[in-house]
């Protein structure tokens, strides 16, 4: 008996089973009796065997037949389904498998209410080790398995019925009413309650083409309609069915927003056009509309525009409506304000008293005065970027230490000293700096890292890490510094040590600042790149940068503050030192603190230099194909890059373009890469193809002399290197013509000799340069890049390729060595020793032909075939 000869119970059904529809035979059976393996079932219910009928083309599908064997279900092949439908008996349940749901055979089976499956779903079950699915609807594949879809905006019944049918064929289910269980909303319109609820829940909103194109891929076994790359092509854009116009923006901003509108599926027209559905207003510059808007026109703030792009769906307009100055709501608020406003004299008196109080408190205490509730939305006096006064500060920045006003400031104190004033400035700037870092983390980093974002993640985790780096660590350290400075200023005394506070955190500053400062340019480039390539991130920046917490500054402008902070602190400490008496204990501590900050900045500069040098070396490795891996070294830095032309035949063909990379201890020589047909390209396209080919990595210690070739009519800007590799017995001469115009030849040769002298520990670097005539070296730059020279090089390259194609030297050296070793082991010839073998040349093909080794016999026959082929080709060419 087969595994699925008996109807599976509800608890043991496959995930493919349609839970909303059950066969009439099952509904007649009590659920209490449906337990697999029960003896009562065997006695009370007759066993029903499932047989698969392969219809027409399905019977010739070998992969399908193999899948049925794995499931252990018997199958029958037929071209006529009528006999099986009419001959249906209670002992057998026929499952018909048909490869095309458009053929007459399918329509006949559908009308007969038969179970119909497609080949992909059978193969899917075999791969998953699941039994055949039970469903009363025809099921072709599992492309939309476990998806719950809901439709909105469709007016034509025929179109809707077609889409619903295709969803059922791909394993999906349909819900009439929208709920949290719906995984995707198929929208033909951006209006209606279903659309609004889907936007608020973050449910993906798709076009009908998503279903149609998924059905086109029904025969691809590994395909899923939920594939992000595939699904993203069919998402309903935020501004579909929207016609926008823009008012109050600069020309540059308006053009940018119009381009963004088209990218997001909308169109735009000029202001006042009757066809417009939305008027986007720059609320800071527009106080009144130039016309009376019609009722059907949405007049919204720019935040609606950027918010829709960020959430990848059209936001609700009611939250972002622009209210005119003469709107009823505004008139009512103005009238209420006028009723509660005191008389003019009383108003002036209160203002005078407030200013006096502010002035007095500023003189008495280092802390800002307590603000009235009506002033909560204004920036505090003397603050560069005070985010503690914003409406969101109570929620977003509750973890930031707040300044509590001490009770003793209520009594007047005499004028504070100059040292106190500088210390106060240090505290205030530190407080503002902590506020800026808190803004970066709370307003930008944390929302980007938040899970469950509407429309999916805005940035990838590695992009977020590149942008923000060690900002959270910097915030933690400076929050502690601010807290210590706050305590010191509350209990101020001239003997209090500020230098000790800086020294306490100097080690932490060394750890956290170099990683951020060194990679700040990379962070900046990442922001610019993502802003251009990702509209949602651009919208995210537009929304948050317009908030008062940012003080009208961009994210890049905020992120540059850590780069500027330490030099600013060093200047304030120097100023504080000037106003500190010599007998004050803090004098010595301030000097130590200043030195520690200098060490931190020197460490940052050194790390930055090393980081940039390492980045340059990586660029060389990526640019040069076949570059040796040992070029990457922590002590190595790139000194200079020059472009030359080879004047000899030792390294490459004469006239080839050669690039020299001078490092502090070696010289990388690379030639321009030849363009090959069908050259390999990276499938990801993330890195361009290497444009240079590695020739030789030369240690500078191998350079014995640097020859400055004199200028003549036939030789211009030429130089040569006398090199002695350790594996050679004689010197070699490499000659070049310098083509880099920015660097004179004299400066280049002096630079090269200086690093050669440093490598071999010689003090007289200039003695390595020798001047010589070009005739003595037989060097000339005449016609080095002429048409005839280029043609000659092309002929040589072609000749080498042909020779290589028919050359016996293509036989792997290891194979020849192995053959000789086998021969020597058998004692047929003495053969050289292993030491001598390493230094001698390989034997000729004639000597190898007499070796009775099977591998060499094959090699000999291969050589004969190539020789005859080459002879026939030569005869044909002649």
Short mmCIF file of N, CA and C in Angstrom, two decimals, residues 502-503 506 510 570 573-574 577 588-603:
data_model
loop_
_atom_site.label_atom_id
_atom_site.label_comp_id
_atom_site.label_asym_id
_atom_site.label_seq_id
_atom_site.Cartn_x
_atom_site.Cartn_y
_atom_site.Cartn_z
N UNK A 502 40.54 65.65 31.35
CA UNK A 502 40.96 65.31 29.99
C UNK A 502 41.93 64.13 30.01
N UNK A 503 42.86 64.14 30.99
CA UNK A 503 43.82 63.04 31.08
C UNK A 503 43.14 61.71 31.39
N UNK A 506 42.02 60.30 28.03
CA UNK A 506 42.94 60.41 26.89
C UNK A 506 43.12 59.07 26.18
N UNK A 510 42.20 58.08 22.18
CA UNK A 510 43.11 57.45 21.21
C UNK A 510 42.43 56.28 20.52
N UNK A 570 41.87 71.53 22.29
CA UNK A 570 43.27 71.89 22.55
C UNK A 570 43.44 73.41 22.63
N UNK A 573 42.07 74.59 25.99
CA UNK A 573 42.97 74.25 27.09
C UNK A 573 44.17 75.17 27.12
N UNK A 574 44.68 75.56 25.96
CA UNK A 574 45.78 76.53 25.92
C UNK A 574 45.34 77.87 26.48
N UNK A 577 45.09 77.55 30.17
CA UNK A 577 46.42 77.54 30.78
C UNK A 577 46.97 78.96 30.97
N UNK A 588 50.06 72.29 35.86
CA UNK A 588 50.82 71.13 35.38
C UNK A 588 49.89 70.13 34.70
N UNK A 589 48.71 69.93 35.25
CA UNK A 589 47.76 68.97 34.67
C UNK A 589 47.29 69.44 33.30
N UNK A 590 47.12 70.76 33.15
CA UNK A 590 46.72 71.28 31.84
C UNK A 590 47.80 71.05 30.80
N UNK A 591 49.06 71.25 31.20
CA UNK A 591 50.16 71.00 30.26
C UNK A 591 50.19 69.53 29.83
N UNK A 592 49.99 68.64 30.78
CA UNK A 592 49.95 67.21 30.44
C UNK A 592 48.74 66.90 29.55
N UNK A 593 47.60 67.53 29.83
CA UNK A 593 46.40 67.29 29.02
C UNK A 593 46.61 67.78 27.60
N UNK A 594 47.26 68.94 27.44
CA UNK A 594 47.53 69.47 26.10
C UNK A 594 48.47 68.53 25.34
N UNK A 595 49.50 68.03 26.02
CA UNK A 595 50.42 67.10 25.37
C UNK A 595 49.71 65.80 24.98
N UNK A 596 48.81 65.34 25.85
CA UNK A 596 48.07 64.10 25.53
C UNK A 596 47.18 64.30 24.30
N UNK A 597 46.57 65.49 24.18
CA UNK A 597 45.75 65.76 23.00
C UNK A 597 46.61 65.84 21.74
N UNK A 598 47.80 66.42 21.87
CA UNK A 598 48.71 66.47 20.72
C UNK A 598 49.10 65.06 20.28
N UNK A 599 49.35 64.20 21.27
CA UNK A 599 49.68 62.81 20.94
C UNK A 599 48.52 62.12 20.25
N UNK A 600 47.30 62.38 20.72
CA UNK A 600 46.12 61.79 20.08
C UNK A 600 46.01 62.26 18.63
N UNK A 601 46.21 63.58 18.41
CA UNK A 601 46.10 64.10 17.04
C UNK A 601 47.24 63.61 16.16
N UNK A 602 48.46 63.47 16.74
CA UNK A 602 49.56 62.90 15.97
C UNK A 602 49.27 61.44 15.62
N UNK A 603 48.70 60.72 16.56
CA UNK A 603 48.33 59.32 16.32
C UNK A 603 47.27 59.23 15.21
#
